[in-house]
Amino acid sequence: MARQANDLMAQYAAYHRDRRNIATHFVGIPLIVFAIGVLLARAQFHVADWTVSAAWVVWGAATIWYLTRGNFVLGLSTAIVNAVLMALAHPLAAGSVGGWLAWGLGSFLVGWIIQFVGHYYEGRKPAFVDDLIGLLVGPMFVVGEALFAM
């Protein structure tokens, strides 16, 4: 849990060498993060005059983790991308229960299908199967790949 970004990224990259797999992650991982935002945004907490959703609480905890991995630029960039996905998710949680579940569960399912297609090309199981922290590293990996491409 306390490993540094460079070590985490190297371990994650070992599971992701096929370009098709990496390409699927650019779609699948943001969809999954978005879906989690949709599903958690409906749970609201009221503290004094503030209302905060479970999605923002989870985003805050993940952001602290990202910012403490030893690569501030990568951590901050990942936090910003995830914040945009959370902000886009919140309006969908405010709709009907059917719409909320359709967007949340639908995006989650499609995101994971895309991920598993990528891992079919890779010929390897997803990294989180061996190390659950891979679920947090995935978004950081996609952001890191995008930053490297720029």
mmCIF file of N, CA and C in Angstrom, residues 3-59:
data_model
loop_
_atom_site.group_PDB
_atom_site.id
_atom_site.type_symbol
_atom_site.label_atom_id
_atom_site.label_comp_id
_atom_site.label_asym_id
_atom_site.label_seq_id
_atom_site.Cartn_x
_atom_site.Cartn_y
_atom_site.Cartn_z
ATOM 1 N N ARG A 3 3.892 1.583 -1.425
ATOM 2 C CA ARG A 3 4.903 1.580 -2.479
ATOM 3 C C ARG A 3 4.852 2.876 -3.288
ATOM 4 N N GLN A 4 5.982 3.217 -3.871
ATOM 5 C CA GLN A 4 6.108 4.457 -4.637
ATOM 6 C C GLN A 4 5.552 4.279 -6.059
ATOM 7 N N ALA A 5 5.203 5.399 -6.687
ATOM 8 C CA ALA A 5 4.585 5.397 -8.011
ATOM 9 C C ALA A 5 5.437 4.668 -9.044
ATOM 10 N N ASN A 6 6.743 4.887 -9.028
ATOM 11 C CA ASN A 6 7.604 4.243 -10.023
ATOM 12 C C ASN A 6 7.534 2.718 -9.917
ATOM 13 N N ASP A 7 7.560 2.193 -8.706
ATOM 14 C CA ASP A 7 7.477 0.747 -8.506
ATOM 15 C C ASP A 7 6.096 0.217 -8.923
ATOM 16 N N LEU A 8 5.058 0.939 -8.536
ATOM 17 C CA LEU A 8 3.698 0.530 -8.878
ATOM 18 C C LEU A 8 3.480 0.533 -10.389
ATOM 19 N N MET A 9 3.974 1.576 -11.046
ATOM 20 C CA MET A 9 3.807 1.689 -12.498
ATOM 21 C C MET A 9 4.592 0.595 -13.215
ATOM 22 N N ALA A 10 5.783 0.284 -12.734
ATOM 23 C CA ALA A 10 6.597 -0.769 -13.361
ATOM 24 C C ALA A 10 5.907 -2.127 -13.222
ATOM 25 N N GLN A 11 5.381 -2.395 -12.042
ATOM 26 C CA GLN A 11 4.683 -3.664 -11.824
ATOM 27 C C GLN A 11 3.438 -3.743 -12.709
ATOM 28 N N TYR A 12 2.678 -2.662 -12.785
ATOM 29 C CA TYR A 12 1.460 -2.633 -13.592
ATOM 30 C C TYR A 12 1.806 -2.768 -15.073
ATOM 31 N N ALA A 13 2.855 -2.092 -15.505
ATOM 32 C CA ALA A 13 3.274 -2.135 -16.912
ATOM 33 C C ALA A 13 3.668 -3.549 -17.330
ATOM 34 N N ALA A 14 4.176 -4.346 -16.392
ATOM 35 C CA ALA A 14 4.553 -5.726 -16.713
ATOM 36 C C ALA A 14 3.348 -6.553 -17.153
ATOM 37 N N TYR A 15 2.161 -6.177 -16.720
ATOM 38 C CA TYR A 15 0.921 -6.852 -17.103
ATOM 39 C C TYR A 15 0.315 -6.245 -18.373
ATOM 40 N N HIS A 16 0.902 -5.155 -18.836
ATOM 41 C CA HIS A 16 0.299 -4.390 -19.933
ATOM 42 C C HIS A 16 1.365 -4.033 -20.961
ATOM 43 N N ARG A 17 1.691 -4.961 -21.827
ATOM 44 C CA ARG A 17 2.719 -4.734 -22.850
ATOM 45 C C ARG A 17 2.128 -4.655 -24.245
ATOM 46 N N ASP A 18 1.015 -5.301 -24.457
ATOM 47 C CA ASP A 18 0.369 -5.302 -25.766
ATOM 48 C C ASP A 18 -0.328 -3.956 -25.985
ATOM 49 N N ARG A 19 -0.037 -3.313 -27.090
ATOM 50 C CA ARG A 19 -0.608 -1.978 -27.362
ATOM 51 C C ARG A 19 -2.135 -2.010 -27.414
ATOM 52 N N ARG A 20 -2.702 -3.113 -27.878
ATOM 53 C CA ARG A 20 -4.176 -3.221 -27.928
ATOM 54 C C ARG A 20 -4.744 -3.233 -26.513
ATOM 55 N N ASN A 21 -4.064 -3.916 -25.616
ATOM 56 C CA ASN A 21 -4.501 -3.954 -24.223
ATOM 57 C C ASN A 21 -4.423 -2.558 -23.608
ATOM 58 N N ILE A 22 -3.321 -1.888 -23.830
ATOM 59 C CA ILE A 22 -3.180 -0.523 -23.298
ATOM 60 C C ILE A 22 -4.263 0.383 -23.878
ATOM 61 N N ALA A 23 -4.546 0.230 -25.176
ATOM 62 C CA ALA A 23 -5.587 1.051 -25.804
ATOM 63 C C ALA A 23 -6.953 0.804 -25.162
ATOM 64 N N THR A 24 -7.259 -0.448 -24.842
ATOM 65 C CA THR A 24 -8.554 -0.723 -24.203
ATOM 66 C C THR A 24 -8.630 -0.088 -22.823
ATOM 67 N N HIS A 25 -7.481 0.048 -22.168
ATOM 68 C CA HIS A 25 -7.465 0.660 -20.837
ATOM 69 C C HIS A 25 -7.797 2.153 -20.896
ATOM 70 N N PHE A 26 -7.494 2.795 -22.008
ATOM 71 C CA PHE A 26 -7.820 4.212 -22.158
ATOM 72 C C PHE A 26 -9.324 4.449 -22.222
ATOM 73 N N VAL A 27 -10.077 3.416 -22.526
ATOM 74 C CA VAL A 27 -11.540 3.515 -22.545
ATOM 75 C C VAL A 27 -12.130 2.851 -21.302
ATOM 76 N N GLY A 28 -11.681 1.627 -21.022
ATOM 77 C CA GLY A 28 -12.276 0.849 -19.946
ATOM 78 C C GLY A 28 -12.091 1.449 -18.567
ATOM 79 N N ILE A 29 -10.892 1.884 -18.248
ATOM 80 C CA ILE A 29 -10.645 2.414 -16.900
ATOM 81 C C ILE A 29 -11.419 3.703 -16.638
ATOM 82 N N PRO A 30 -11.404 4.681 -17.546
ATOM 83 C CA PRO A 30 -12.237 5.856 -17.276
ATOM 84 C C PRO A 30 -13.726 5.514 -17.139
ATOM 85 N N LEU A 31 -14.208 4.549 -17.925
ATOM 86 C CA LEU A 31 -15.611 4.144 -17.788
ATOM 87 C C LEU A 31 -15.888 3.562 -16.402
ATOM 88 N N ILE A 32 -14.963 2.773 -15.896
ATOM 89 C CA ILE A 32 -15.145 2.170 -14.581
ATOM 90 C C ILE A 32 -15.098 3.239 -13.481
ATOM 91 N N VAL A 33 -14.156 4.154 -13.574
ATOM 92 C CA VAL A 33 -14.075 5.239 -12.587
ATOM 93 C C VAL A 33 -15.344 6.092 -12.639
ATOM 94 N N PHE A 34 -15.787 6.413 -13.844
ATOM 95 C CA PHE A 34 -17.032 7.166 -14.041
ATOM 96 C C PHE A 34 -18.207 6.415 -13.415
ATOM 97 N N ALA A 35 -18.297 5.108 -13.670
ATOM 98 C CA ALA A 35 -19.392 4.295 -13.143
ATOM 99 C C ALA A 35 -19.398 4.292 -11.622
ATOM 100 N N ILE A 36 -18.229 4.176 -11.027
ATOM 101 C CA ILE A 36 -18.138 4.216 -9.566
ATOM 102 C C ILE A 36 -18.636 5.569 -9.064
ATOM 103 N N GLY A 37 -18.277 6.627 -9.783
ATOM 104 C CA GLY A 37 -18.767 7.954 -9.429
ATOM 105 C C GLY A 37 -20.282 8.042 -9.498
ATOM 106 N N VAL A 38 -20.864 7.516 -10.566
ATOM 107 C CA VAL A 38 -22.325 7.524 -10.710
ATOM 108 C C VAL A 38 -22.967 6.756 -9.558
ATOM 109 N N LEU A 39 -22.476 5.556 -9.301
ATOM 110 C CA LEU A 39 -23.094 4.708 -8.278
ATOM 111 C C LEU A 39 -22.945 5.278 -6.869
ATOM 112 N N LEU A 40 -21.817 5.917 -6.572
ATOM 113 C CA LEU A 40 -21.601 6.454 -5.222
ATOM 114 C C LEU A 40 -22.145 7.867 -5.030
ATOM 115 N N ALA A 41 -22.431 8.565 -6.113
ATOM 116 C CA ALA A 41 -22.870 9.965 -6.000
ATOM 117 C C ALA A 41 -24.244 10.095 -5.361
ATOM 118 N N ARG A 42 -25.010 9.061 -5.413
ATOM 119 C CA ARG A 42 -26.368 9.129 -4.860
ATOM 120 C C ARG A 42 -26.365 9.111 -3.327
ATOM 121 N N ALA A 43 -25.353 8.531 -2.734
ATOM 122 C CA ALA A 43 -25.240 8.509 -1.264
ATOM 123 C C ALA A 43 -24.685 9.859 -0.820
ATOM 124 N N GLN A 44 -25.463 10.588 -0.054
ATOM 125 C CA GLN A 44 -25.103 11.942 0.364
ATOM 126 C C GLN A 44 -24.981 12.004 1.882
ATOM 127 N N PHE A 45 -23.990 12.764 2.329
ATOM 128 C CA PHE A 45 -23.779 12.990 3.759
ATOM 129 C C PHE A 45 -23.914 14.476 4.026
ATOM 130 N N HIS A 46 -24.591 14.815 5.108
ATOM 131 C CA HIS A 46 -24.773 16.209 5.475
ATOM 132 C C HIS A 46 -23.974 16.492 6.747
ATOM 133 N N VAL A 47 -23.050 17.426 6.644
ATOM 134 C CA VAL A 47 -22.225 17.825 7.778
ATOM 135 C C VAL A 47 -22.325 19.344 7.875
ATOM 136 N N ALA A 48 -22.965 19.812 8.951
ATOM 137 C CA ALA A 48 -23.221 21.253 9.135
ATOM 138 C C ALA A 48 -23.975 21.752 7.908
ATOM 139 N N ASP A 49 -23.433 22.728 7.199
ATOM 140 C CA ASP A 49 -24.095 23.267 6.013
ATOM 141 C C ASP A 49 -23.581 22.641 4.722
ATOM 142 N N TRP A 50 -22.798 21.606 4.833
ATOM 143 C CA TRP A 50 -22.186 20.982 3.656
ATOM 144 C C TRP A 50 -22.888 19.661 3.333
ATOM 145 N N THR A 51 -23.004 19.399 2.062
ATOM 146 C CA THR A 51 -23.466 18.099 1.590
ATOM 147 C C THR A 51 -22.384 17.542 0.694
ATOM 148 N N VAL A 52 -21.973 16.321 0.988
ATOM 149 C CA VAL A 52 -20.913 15.684 0.202
ATOM 150 C C VAL A 52 -21.373 14.270 -0.131
ATOM 151 N N SER A 53 -21.053 13.831 -1.323
ATOM 152 C CA SER A 53 -21.440 12.482 -1.730
ATOM 153 C C SER A 53 -20.338 11.481 -1.393
ATOM 154 N N ALA A 54 -20.732 10.224 -1.348
ATOM 155 C CA ALA A 54 -19.755 9.152 -1.125
ATOM 156 C C ALA A 54 -18.725 9.125 -2.253
ATOM 157 N N ALA A 55 -19.134 9.533 -3.456
ATOM 158 C CA ALA A 55 -18.188 9.572 -4.583
ATOM 159 C C ALA A 55 -17.048 10.536 -4.296
ATOM 160 N N TRP A 56 -17.369 11.715 -3.757
ATOM 161 C CA TRP A 56 -16.313 12.687 -3.443
ATOM 162 C C TRP A 56 -15.465 12.237 -2.265
ATOM 163 N N VAL A 57 -16.056 11.514 -1.318
ATOM 164 C CA VAL A 57 -15.273 10.984 -0.195
ATOM 165 C C VAL A 57 -14.259 9.968 -0.708
ATOM 166 N N VAL A 58 -14.696 9.062 -1.571
ATOM 167 C CA VAL A 58 -13.789 8.062 -2.150
ATOM 168 C C VAL A 58 -12.734 8.751 -3.006
ATOM 169 N N TRP A 59 -13.149 9.754 -3.792
ATOM 170 C CA TRP A 59 -12.184 10.513 -4.600
ATOM 171 C C TRP A 59 -11.129 11.162 -3.690
#
